Amino acid sequence: MRGSDRIEQIYRDVVRRNPGETEFHQAVKEVLETLGPVLDKHPEYAEHKIIERLCEPERQLIFRVPWQDDRGEVQIARGFRVGFNSALGPYKGGLRFHPSVYLGIVKFLGFEQTFKNALTGLPIGGAKGGADFDPKGKSDGEIMRFCQSFMTTLYHYLGEYTDVPAGDIGVGTREIGYLFGQYKRITNRYESGVLTGKSPQWGGSLVRREATGYGTVYFVEEMLKARGDGLEGKTCTVSGSGNVALHVIEKLQQLGAKVVACSDSNGVIYDEQGVDLQVLKQLKEVERRRIRHYVEHRGAAQYLENGCIWDIPCQVALPCATQNELDEASARRLVENGCIAVGEGANMPTTPGGVRVFLNAGVAYAPGKAANAGGVATSALEMQQNASRDAWTFEYTERRLREIMQNIHRDCFETAKEFGSPGNYVIGANIVGFRRVAQAMLAFGVI
Ligand code: NDP
């Protein structure tokens, strides 16, 4: 059977075996579509059913998370942890707390994570987890009680050599603190390496907080460099205003670019003179308020309620909020308005139609699994520091991050060329990640 026919059959089976999980189907399809030529070149992967095995998570946990709100009322959320693939190392991937979380989202993220982690070249497998808990508007006490209940079930399945979660949407340093505190209390072990994204005051790595955003910008910088261009003076828009978005904005500004817009799920801030990062950080990180309050500090800026950030002209667009936030129509508008590069800080933010528009228009397009791999890479550096009971300086850690992003870019770039699609980072990233995992799986036999 030809590689592409085999792939089609595998995809049909994935849809049949995982009904209703549309985001998971989408993520699998996007990867599988690029692997036909790899199967033709490596018949051993087909013979050992490597792709079929890769599409089936190694383990999936769904659990009840009961907790009490501030009025004493009992609430029940649903928790998830999917260990997708451990061929290259212990399960590694973030936890997302958001009302939209269900098994299909966790599986899409875990699947993506497997390839992303392989791309880093570091010894980490792929996983993801979370809960359909909405942290918005909750008090510190409610967040703490929720995290403690979540960890009380999950801790059985974690360990620095088994499964090492981190943050994602709705899970930052505060939540990781509560989760780690409960793990330590139940297990009677100060096992730093069991969670990453910890505060540097108690076992976290410097640069981890910044890493996803900084890494995304480094990747975009490399793409532009490969085209004889750079970030200096470029007008950029960045969706979201969470951890990834804030640090994308910070690094873009450090490298001389101008960020004119950012957003949250309610609206868009347009600040033609350039976003004031200090104001934004104060609002989001300290006061935990909505971005609409930004205009109270910057009179010239506009708040566009329910606006679409992709309507704002830019040369570089960085989607850093959530999956499928940038559709085909938005991609067309971006291209018409002169966008030349897109770097995905979020996971799968561009729909398949949007990706096609970018590739056909020759936009330098960096898929999330390559562009935002700096976060998990720095988590792996945090694990290294924990294992050696060491703490590296900011400068050293950032240098390591930058080298990792440059290496990922080079590997994707060269592999895309090898497979006859120069400049196509989708093909490059999928094939590099897949080959690394596949080689390890072959070595381990049928497990
Ligand atoms: P945060 O929770 O810190 O921020 C998320 C941001 O995205 C908020 O501004 C939020 O707005 C917005 N957002 C979330 N859901 C939606 C939605 N449905 N529609 C519109 N906007 C939305 O999360 P992160 O910054 O950590 O994560 C952002 C993205 O980056 C995610 O896709 C995540 O998977 C990815 N990522 C994160 C990594 C990390 O290290 N944190 C690593 C690699 C990827 P609002 O407050 O209104 O909800």
Short mmCIF file of C-alpha atoms and ligand atoms in Angstrom, two decimals:
data_model
loop_
_atom_site.label_atom_id
_atom_site.label_comp_id
_atom_site.label_asym_id
_atom_site.label_seq_id
_atom_site.Cartn_x
_atom_site.Cartn_y
_atom_site.Cartn_z
CA MET A 1 0.00 0.00 0.00
CA ARG A 2 1.26 3.51 -0.83
CA GLY A 3 2.16 5.71 2.14
CA SER A 4 -0.64 8.19 1.45
CA ASP A 5 -3.31 5.43 1.15
CA ARG A 6 -2.18 3.91 4.41
CA ILE A 7 -2.36 7.32 6.08
CA GLU A 8 -5.94 7.84 4.92
CA GLN A 9 -6.94 4.53 6.39
CA ILE A 10 -5.25 5.33 9.70
CA TYR A 11 -7.04 8.67 9.87
CA ARG A 12 -10.44 7.05 9.23
CA ASP A 13 -9.74 4.64 12.10
CA VAL A 14 -8.78 7.50 14.42
CA VAL A 15 -12.08 9.27 13.71
CA ARG A 16 -14.05 6.05 14.24
CA ARG A 17 -12.29 5.16 17.50
CA ASN A 18 -12.51 8.69 18.98
CA PRO A 19 -15.98 9.94 18.11
CA GLY A 20 -16.81 13.61 18.66
CA GLU A 21 -13.24 14.63 19.48
CA THR A 22 -12.95 17.16 16.67
CA GLU A 23 -9.83 18.98 17.87
CA PHE A 24 -8.03 15.65 18.22
CA HIS A 25 -9.07 14.63 14.70
CA GLN A 26 -7.84 17.98 13.37
CA ALA A 27 -4.44 17.67 15.06
CA VAL A 28 -3.97 14.09 13.84
CA LYS A 29 -4.98 14.97 10.29
CA GLU A 30 -2.59 17.89 10.14
CA VAL A 31 0.34 15.65 11.09
CA LEU A 32 -0.67 12.58 9.08
CA GLU A 33 -1.11 14.59 5.88
CA THR A 34 2.62 15.29 5.87
CA LEU A 35 3.90 11.78 6.65
CA GLY A 36 3.12 9.90 3.40
CA PRO A 37 6.61 10.47 1.92
CA VAL A 38 8.22 9.36 5.20
CA LEU A 39 6.40 6.03 5.08
CA ASP A 40 7.48 5.57 1.47
CA LYS A 41 11.08 6.13 2.53
CA HIS A 42 10.88 4.03 5.71
CA PRO A 43 8.69 0.94 5.16
CA GLU A 44 9.71 -0.31 8.62
CA TYR A 45 7.50 2.34 10.23
CA ALA A 46 4.45 0.93 8.46
CA GLU A 47 5.46 -2.64 9.16
CA HIS A 48 5.66 -1.94 12.90
CA LYS A 49 2.46 0.17 12.91
CA ILE A 50 4.31 3.12 14.39
CA ILE A 51 1.73 5.72 13.30
CA GLU A 52 -1.21 3.63 14.50
CA ARG A 53 0.47 3.25 17.88
CA LEU A 54 1.33 6.96 18.01
CA CYS A 55 -2.32 7.89 17.51
CA GLU A 56 -3.44 5.84 20.52
CA PRO A 57 -2.52 7.43 23.87
CA GLU A 58 -0.59 5.12 26.17
CA ARG A 59 -2.93 5.96 29.03
CA GLN A 60 -5.94 8.22 29.72
CA LEU A 61 -7.19 9.20 33.14
CA ILE A 62 -10.54 10.94 33.82
CA PHE A 63 -11.38 11.76 37.41
CA ARG A 64 -13.81 13.61 39.68
CA VAL A 65 -12.57 16.80 41.32
CA PRO A 66 -14.92 17.86 44.12
CA TRP A 67 -14.20 21.15 45.88
CA GLN A 68 -15.94 23.69 48.09
CA ASP A 69 -16.52 27.30 47.05
CA ASP A 70 -16.36 30.28 49.41
CA ARG A 71 -20.05 29.91 50.30
CA GLY A 72 -19.41 26.34 51.43
CA GLU A 73 -21.22 24.87 48.42
CA VAL A 74 -19.80 21.69 46.92
CA GLN A 75 -18.76 21.94 43.27
CA ILE A 76 -17.71 19.15 40.96
CA ALA A 77 -15.30 19.43 38.07
CA ARG A 78 -13.85 16.80 35.76
CA GLY A 79 -10.10 16.25 35.69
CA PHE A 80 -8.02 14.70 32.89
CA ARG A 81 -4.49 13.48 32.33
CA VAL A 82 -3.49 11.79 29.10
CA GLY A 83 -0.04 10.22 28.86
CA PHE A 84 0.34 10.19 25.12
CA ASN A 85 3.75 8.81 24.41
CA SER A 86 6.77 8.05 26.59
CA ALA A 87 9.23 6.83 23.95
CA LEU A 88 11.64 9.70 24.53
CA GLY A 89 11.19 10.33 28.25
CA PRO A 90 8.68 10.70 31.07
CA TYR A 91 5.30 12.15 30.13
CA LYS A 92 5.60 15.92 29.94
CA GLY A 93 3.01 18.56 29.16
CA GLY A 94 0.89 21.21 30.81
CA LEU A 95 -2.39 21.34 32.69
CA ARG A 96 -5.19 23.55 31.37
CA PHE A 97 -8.01 24.86 33.57
CA HIS A 98 -10.75 26.21 31.31
CA PRO A 99 -14.48 25.43 30.98
CA SER A 100 -13.97 24.24 27.39
CA VAL A 101 -11.68 21.38 28.47
CA TYR A 102 -12.86 17.86 27.56
CA LEU A 103 -11.10 14.69 26.45
CA GLY A 104 -10.84 15.77 22.78
CA ILE A 105 -8.94 18.96 23.69
CA VAL A 106 -6.62 17.15 26.08
CA LYS A 107 -5.86 14.51 23.43
CA PHE A 108 -5.17 17.06 20.70
CA LEU A 109 -2.79 18.87 23.02
CA GLY A 110 -1.11 15.63 24.15
CA PHE A 111 -0.67 14.49 20.55
CA GLU A 112 0.88 17.83 19.53
CA GLN A 113 3.04 17.78 22.63
CA THR A 114 4.61 14.46 21.65
CA PHE A 115 6.03 15.93 18.44
CA LYS A 116 6.89 19.26 20.03
CA ASN A 117 8.85 17.63 22.81
CA ALA A 118 10.71 15.48 20.31
CA LEU A 119 11.62 18.62 18.37
CA THR A 120 13.40 20.07 21.40
CA GLY A 121 15.91 17.19 21.27
CA LEU A 122 15.49 16.78 25.04
CA PRO A 123 14.46 13.55 26.84
CA ILE A 124 10.75 14.17 27.35
CA GLY A 125 7.63 12.27 26.27
CA GLY A 126 4.27 13.86 25.47
CA ALA A 127 1.24 14.40 27.74
CA LYS A 128 -1.45 16.91 28.62
CA GLY A 129 -4.10 17.34 31.27
CA GLY A 130 -6.43 19.75 32.95
CA ALA A 131 -9.98 20.26 34.09
CA ASP A 132 -13.20 21.93 32.99
CA PHE A 133 -12.85 24.24 36.00
CA ASP A 134 -13.15 27.97 35.29
CA PRO A 135 -10.64 29.91 37.38
CA LYS A 136 -12.04 33.27 36.24
CA GLY A 137 -13.49 35.24 39.14
CA LYS A 138 -12.47 32.65 41.75
CA SER A 139 -10.83 33.69 45.00
CA ASP A 140 -7.34 32.55 45.99
CA GLY A 141 -8.91 30.19 48.53
CA GLU A 142 -11.14 28.59 45.89
CA ILE A 143 -8.21 28.14 43.50
CA MET A 144 -6.19 26.56 46.30
CA ARG A 145 -8.92 24.13 47.34
CA PHE A 146 -9.51 23.15 43.73
CA CYS A 147 -5.79 22.52 43.10
CA GLN A 148 -5.50 20.46 46.28
CA SER A 149 -8.45 18.28 45.32
CA PHE A 150 -7.12 17.87 41.76
CA MET A 151 -3.71 16.77 43.02
CA THR A 152 -5.17 14.42 45.64
CA THR A 153 -6.23 12.10 42.83
CA LEU A 154 -3.57 12.88 40.26
CA TYR A 155 -0.54 12.37 42.50
CA HIS A 156 -0.83 8.56 42.21
CA TYR A 157 0.15 8.81 38.56
CA LEU A 158 2.96 11.39 38.73
CA GLY A 159 6.68 11.24 39.46
CA GLU A 160 9.85 12.78 38.13
CA TYR A 161 10.55 9.61 36.10
CA THR A 162 6.90 8.99 35.20
CA ASP A 163 4.86 12.09 34.46
CA VAL A 164 5.78 15.73 35.01
CA PRO A 165 2.98 18.30 34.47
CA ALA A 166 3.40 22.07 34.03
CA GLY A 167 1.10 25.05 33.36
CA ASP A 168 -1.05 26.02 30.40
CA ILE A 169 -4.18 28.18 30.05
CA GLY A 170 -5.46 29.05 33.54
CA VAL A 171 -2.49 27.41 35.28
CA GLY A 172 0.43 29.66 36.22
CA THR A 173 2.94 29.91 39.06
CA ARG A 174 0.21 30.34 41.69
CA GLU A 175 -1.59 27.13 40.70
CA ILE A 176 1.68 25.19 40.34
CA GLY A 177 2.48 26.30 43.90
CA TYR A 178 -0.76 24.89 45.30
CA LEU A 179 -0.37 21.68 43.28
CA PHE A 180 3.22 21.18 44.41
CA GLY A 181 2.35 21.94 48.04
CA GLN A 182 -0.33 19.25 48.04
CA TYR A 183 1.94 16.71 46.30
CA LYS A 184 4.65 17.33 48.89
CA ARG A 185 2.19 17.01 51.76
CA ILE A 186 0.65 13.74 50.56
CA THR A 187 3.82 11.99 49.45
CA ASN A 188 6.13 13.19 52.20
CA ARG A 189 8.72 13.96 49.50
CA TYR A 190 10.24 17.23 48.31
CA GLU A 191 10.38 15.97 44.75
CA SER A 192 11.17 19.16 42.84
CA GLY A 193 11.28 17.42 39.47
CA VAL A 194 7.63 16.33 39.59
CA LEU A 195 6.25 19.65 38.34
CA THR A 196 7.75 22.42 36.26
CA GLY A 197 6.83 26.09 36.06
CA LYS A 198 7.59 26.40 39.77
CA SER A 199 8.57 29.73 41.26
CA PRO A 200 12.37 30.24 41.13
CA GLN A 201 12.18 30.85 44.90
CA TRP A 202 11.52 27.15 45.51
CA GLY A 203 12.95 25.05 42.72
CA GLY A 204 11.76 26.72 39.54
CA SER A 205 14.00 27.79 36.70
CA LEU A 206 14.65 31.38 35.76
CA VAL A 207 13.32 32.08 32.24
CA ARG A 208 10.62 29.36 32.44
CA ARG A 209 7.90 31.98 32.81
CA GLU A 210 9.20 33.89 29.80
CA ALA A 211 10.29 30.89 27.74
CA THR A 212 7.28 30.11 25.55
CA GLY A 213 6.90 33.72 24.49
CA TYR A 214 10.60 34.45 24.08
CA GLY A 215 11.12 31.18 22.20
CA THR A 216 8.30 31.96 19.77
CA VAL A 217 9.91 35.29 18.93
CA TYR A 218 13.33 33.67 18.50
CA PHE A 219 11.79 31.23 16.03
CA VAL A 220 10.16 34.03 14.04
CA GLU A 221 13.46 35.89 14.07
CA GLU A 222 15.18 32.82 12.57
CA MET A 223 12.51 32.49 9.85
CA LEU A 224 12.94 36.12 8.88
CA LYS A 225 16.73 35.80 8.96
CA ALA A 226 16.49 32.85 6.55
CA ARG A 227 14.74 35.28 4.17
CA GLY A 228 17.34 38.00 4.63
CA ASP A 229 15.00 40.04 6.84
CA GLY A 230 14.61 40.79 10.58
CA LEU A 231 12.21 41.91 13.28
CA GLU A 232 13.52 45.40 13.78
CA GLY A 233 10.89 48.03 12.95
CA LYS A 234 8.18 45.45 12.13
CA THR A 235 4.58 46.14 13.17
CA CYS A 236 3.15 43.17 15.09
CA THR A 237 -0.16 42.04 16.56
CA VAL A 238 -0.32 39.48 19.39
CA SER A 239 -3.58 37.79 20.38
CA GLY A 240 -4.24 36.96 24.03
CA SER A 241 -2.83 38.72 27.06
CA GLY A 242 -1.79 35.76 29.18
CA ASN A 243 1.59 34.32 29.98
CA VAL A 244 2.62 33.58 26.41
CA ALA A 245 1.30 36.81 24.90
CA LEU A 246 2.94 39.05 27.50
CA HIS A 247 6.37 37.54 26.95
CA VAL A 248 6.02 37.52 23.18
CA ILE A 249 5.33 41.26 23.42
CA GLU A 250 8.30 41.75 25.76
CA LYS A 251 10.79 40.01 23.47
CA LEU A 252 9.41 41.65 20.32
CA GLN A 253 9.92 45.05 21.90
CA GLN A 254 13.43 44.13 23.06
CA LEU A 255 14.28 43.22 19.46
CA GLY A 256 12.99 46.54 18.11
CA ALA A 257 9.56 45.52 16.81
CA LYS A 258 6.39 47.53 17.49
CA VAL A 259 3.37 45.71 18.95
CA VAL A 260 0.15 47.60 18.22
CA ALA A 261 -2.52 45.18 19.48
CA CYS A 262 -3.34 42.42 21.94
CA SER A 263 -6.61 40.87 23.17
CA ASP A 264 -8.57 38.66 25.55
CA SER A 265 -11.72 36.66 25.00
CA ASN A 266 -13.87 39.80 25.31
CA GLY A 267 -12.09 42.32 23.10
CA VAL A 268 -9.04 43.86 21.49
CA ILE A 269 -6.71 46.68 22.53
CA TYR A 270 -5.39 48.74 19.64
CA ASP A 271 -2.58 51.08 20.60
CA GLU A 272 -1.13 52.61 17.46
CA GLN A 273 1.81 54.08 19.36
CA GLY A 274 2.86 50.67 20.64
CA VAL A 275 1.50 48.67 23.56
CA ASP A 276 2.75 49.84 26.96
CA LEU A 277 3.92 46.56 28.45
CA GLN A 278 4.25 47.89 31.98
CA VAL A 279 0.61 48.92 32.05
CA LEU A 280 -0.45 45.59 30.57
CA LYS A 281 1.61 43.55 33.04
CA GLN A 282 0.27 45.52 35.99
CA LEU A 283 -3.29 44.83 34.83
CA LYS A 284 -2.85 41.16 34.01
CA GLU A 285 -0.18 39.87 36.37
CA VAL A 286 -0.71 42.01 39.46
CA GLU A 287 -4.36 43.13 39.44
CA ARG A 288 -5.68 40.15 37.41
CA ARG A 289 -8.14 42.39 35.54
CA ARG A 290 -9.52 42.43 31.98
CA ILE A 291 -7.63 44.27 29.23
CA ARG A 292 -10.49 46.71 28.67
CA HIS A 293 -9.05 48.66 31.64
CA TYR A 294 -5.89 49.35 29.60
CA VAL A 295 -7.51 52.41 27.97
CA GLU A 296 -7.96 54.00 31.43
CA HIS A 297 -4.14 54.32 31.50
CA ARG A 298 -3.50 55.01 27.81
CA GLY A 299 -5.94 57.59 26.53
CA ALA A 300 -4.91 57.29 22.87
CA ALA A 301 -5.52 53.53 22.75
CA GLN A 302 -8.84 51.99 21.69
CA TYR A 303 -10.75 49.07 23.16
CA LEU A 304 -12.69 47.14 20.51
CA GLU A 305 -15.35 45.11 22.28
CA ASN A 306 -15.77 41.73 20.50
CA GLY A 307 -13.29 42.95 17.88
CA CYS A 308 -11.17 40.66 15.73
CA ILE A 309 -7.47 41.30 16.22
CA TRP A 310 -6.64 39.93 12.77
CA ASP A 311 -8.45 42.89 11.14
CA ILE A 312 -5.63 45.13 12.32
CA PRO A 313 -2.88 45.48 9.69
CA CYS A 314 0.50 44.07 10.69
CA GLN A 315 3.62 42.57 9.18
CA VAL A 316 3.99 39.84 11.77
CA ALA A 317 1.03 38.14 13.49
CA LEU A 318 1.45 36.08 16.65
CA PRO A 319 -1.61 34.12 17.77
CA CYS A 320 -1.05 33.42 21.48
CA ALA A 321 -4.53 32.72 22.90
CA THR A 322 -6.15 29.41 21.99
CA GLN A 323 -6.92 26.76 19.34
CA ASN A 324 -8.70 27.72 16.10
CA GLU A 325 -8.69 31.45 16.86
CA LEU A 326 -7.42 32.38 13.39
CA ASP A 327 -9.63 31.11 10.56
CA GLU A 328 -9.38 31.21 6.79
CA ALA A 329 -11.11 34.59 6.41
CA SER A 330 -8.82 36.14 9.02
CA ALA A 331 -5.77 34.65 7.31
CA ARG A 332 -6.85 36.20 4.00
CA ARG A 333 -7.28 39.57 5.65
CA LEU A 334 -3.85 39.35 7.22
CA VAL A 335 -2.26 38.52 3.87
CA GLU A 336 -4.15 41.33 2.08
CA ASN A 337 -2.96 43.74 4.77
CA GLY A 338 0.69 42.84 4.17
CA CYS A 339 1.44 40.18 6.78
CA ILE A 340 4.69 38.36 5.91
CA ALA A 341 5.19 36.11 8.94
CA VAL A 342 3.08 34.22 11.48
CA GLY A 343 4.44 32.63 14.66
CA GLU A 344 2.10 30.49 16.73
CA GLY A 345 2.62 30.98 20.45
CA ALA A 346 -0.64 29.10 21.06
CA ASN A 347 -1.31 25.46 20.18
CA MET A 348 -3.09 24.97 16.83
CA PRO A 349 -4.47 28.54 16.74
CA THR A 350 -4.80 28.58 12.94
CA THR A 351 -7.51 26.49 11.30
CA PRO A 352 -6.47 24.17 8.41
CA GLY A 353 -8.00 26.66 5.92
CA GLY A 354 -5.98 29.47 7.48
CA VAL A 355 -2.76 27.47 7.24
CA ARG A 356 -3.41 26.82 3.53
CA VAL A 357 -3.86 30.55 2.91
CA PHE A 358 -0.53 31.34 4.59
CA LEU A 359 1.38 28.60 2.78
CA ASN A 360 -0.10 29.50 -0.63
CA ALA A 361 0.72 33.18 -0.09
CA GLY A 362 4.34 32.38 0.79
CA VAL A 363 3.98 33.75 4.33
CA ALA A 364 6.71 32.51 6.69
CA TYR A 365 4.46 30.36 8.87
CA ALA A 366 5.70 28.77 12.10
CA PRO A 367 3.39 26.05 13.45
CA GLY A 368 2.93 26.00 17.22
CA LYS A 369 4.64 22.69 17.78
CA ALA A 370 7.89 24.23 16.58
CA ALA A 371 7.42 27.90 17.46
CA ASN A 372 6.22 27.50 21.05
CA ALA A 373 8.48 24.58 21.99
CA GLY A 374 10.67 26.91 24.05
CA GLY A 375 8.31 26.60 27.02
CA VAL A 376 8.58 22.87 27.37
CA ALA A 377 12.28 22.96 26.48
CA THR A 378 12.89 25.25 29.44
CA SER A 379 10.77 22.95 31.57
CA ALA A 380 13.23 20.21 30.65
CA LEU A 381 16.05 22.58 31.67
CA GLU A 382 14.21 23.07 34.97
CA MET A 383 14.19 19.28 35.41
CA GLN A 384 17.95 19.20 34.72
CA GLN A 385 18.55 21.85 37.38
CA ASN A 386 16.33 20.00 39.86
CA ALA A 387 18.13 16.70 39.21
CA SER A 388 21.52 18.28 39.88
CA ARG A 389 20.17 20.52 42.70
CA ASP A 390 21.52 23.49 40.84
CA ALA A 391 20.13 26.86 39.73
CA TRP A 392 21.37 28.55 36.58
CA THR A 393 21.53 32.28 35.92
CA PHE A 394 18.95 34.07 33.77
CA GLU A 395 21.54 34.84 31.09
CA TYR A 396 22.81 31.25 30.83
CA THR A 397 19.30 29.78 30.73
CA GLU A 398 18.13 32.25 28.12
CA ARG A 399 21.18 31.47 25.99
CA ARG A 400 20.32 27.76 26.18
CA LEU A 401 16.72 28.56 25.17
CA ARG A 402 17.86 30.61 22.21
CA GLU A 403 20.20 27.85 21.01
CA ILE A 404 17.41 25.29 21.29
CA MET A 405 15.06 27.48 19.22
CA GLN A 406 17.77 28.03 16.61
CA ASN A 407 18.35 24.28 16.43
CA ILE A 408 14.63 23.55 16.05
CA HIS A 409 14.43 26.10 13.26
CA ARG A 410 17.46 24.64 11.49
CA ASP A 411 16.16 21.05 11.77
CA CYS A 412 12.71 22.01 10.43
CA PHE A 413 14.20 24.12 7.65
CA GLU A 414 16.59 21.42 6.46
CA THR A 415 14.08 18.60 6.69
CA ALA A 416 11.49 20.56 4.68
CA LYS A 417 14.18 20.97 2.01
CA GLU A 418 15.09 17.27 2.17
CA PHE A 419 11.45 16.37 1.48
CA GLY A 420 11.12 18.78 -1.45
CA SER A 421 9.16 21.57 0.30
CA PRO A 422 11.66 24.30 1.12
CA GLY A 423 10.32 26.92 3.53
CA ASN A 424 7.40 24.72 4.66
CA TYR A 425 7.85 24.51 8.43
CA VAL A 426 4.69 22.39 8.84
CA ILE A 427 6.28 19.56 6.90
CA GLY A 428 9.66 20.12 8.51
CA ALA A 429 8.36 20.12 12.09
CA ASN A 430 6.09 17.11 11.68
CA ILE A 431 8.73 14.95 10.05
CA VAL A 432 11.56 15.84 12.45
CA GLY A 433 9.35 15.18 15.49
CA PHE A 434 7.87 12.01 14.04
CA ARG A 435 11.19 10.45 13.04
CA ARG A 436 12.67 10.97 16.52
CA VAL A 437 9.73 9.33 18.26
CA ALA A 438 9.46 6.59 15.64
CA GLN A 439 13.13 5.60 15.95
CA ALA A 440 12.79 5.19 19.72
CA MET A 441 9.56 3.21 19.37
CA LEU A 442 11.21 0.86 16.88
CA ALA A 443 14.10 0.29 19.29
CA PHE A 444 11.74 -0.69 22.13
CA GLY A 445 9.88 -3.37 20.17
CA VAL A 446 6.12 -3.79 20.36
CA ILE A 447 5.10 -2.06 23.60
P1 NDP B 1 -3.06 32.08 29.91
O1 NDP B 1 -4.17 31.47 30.66
O2 NDP B 1 -1.97 32.77 30.64
O3 NDP B 1 -3.64 33.13 28.84
C1 NDP B 1 -4.56 32.74 27.87
C2 NDP B 1 -4.94 33.96 27.06
O4 NDP B 1 -5.71 33.53 25.93
C3 NDP B 1 -5.83 34.93 27.82
O5 NDP B 1 -5.60 36.23 27.37
C4 NDP B 1 -7.23 34.46 27.46
O6 NDP B 1 -8.22 35.46 27.56
C5 NDP B 1 -7.04 34.04 26.01
N1 NDP B 1 -8.01 32.99 25.69
C6 NDP B 1 -8.11 31.77 26.25
N2 NDP B 1 -9.14 31.09 25.73
C7 NDP B 1 -9.69 31.90 24.82
C8 NDP B 1 -10.78 31.77 23.93
N3 NDP B 1 -11.52 30.66 23.89
N4 NDP B 1 -11.03 32.82 23.10
C9 NDP B 1 -10.26 33.94 23.14
N5 NDP B 1 -9.22 34.10 23.96
C10 NDP B 1 -8.96 33.11 24.79
O7 NDP B 1 -2.49 30.91 28.98
P2 NDP B 1 -1.08 30.83 28.24
O8 NDP B 1 -0.63 32.18 27.82
O9 NDP B 1 -0.19 30.00 29.06
O10 NDP B 1 -1.46 29.95 26.95
C11 NDP B 1 -1.86 30.54 25.71
C12 NDP B 1 -1.67 29.53 24.59
O11 NDP B 1 -0.29 29.15 24.54
C13 NDP B 1 -2.46 28.23 24.72
O12 NDP B 1 -2.82 27.78 23.44
C14 NDP B 1 -1.44 27.28 25.31
O13 NDP B 1 -1.74 25.92 25.04
C15 NDP B 1 -0.19 27.73 24.57
N6 NDP B 1 1.07 27.34 25.19
C16 NDP B 1 1.37 27.72 26.47
C17 NDP B 1 2.57 27.36 27.03
C18 NDP B 1 3.00 27.85 28.37
O14 NDP B 1 4.17 27.66 28.72
N7 NDP B 1 2.15 28.50 29.14
C19 NDP B 1 3.52 26.48 26.32
C20 NDP B 1 3.16 26.23 24.94
C21 NDP B 1 1.97 26.63 24.43
P3 NDP B 1 -9.30 35.38 28.73
O15 NDP B 1 -8.59 35.81 29.98
O16 NDP B 1 -10.38 36.31 28.30
O17 NDP B 1 -9.77 33.96 28.80
#
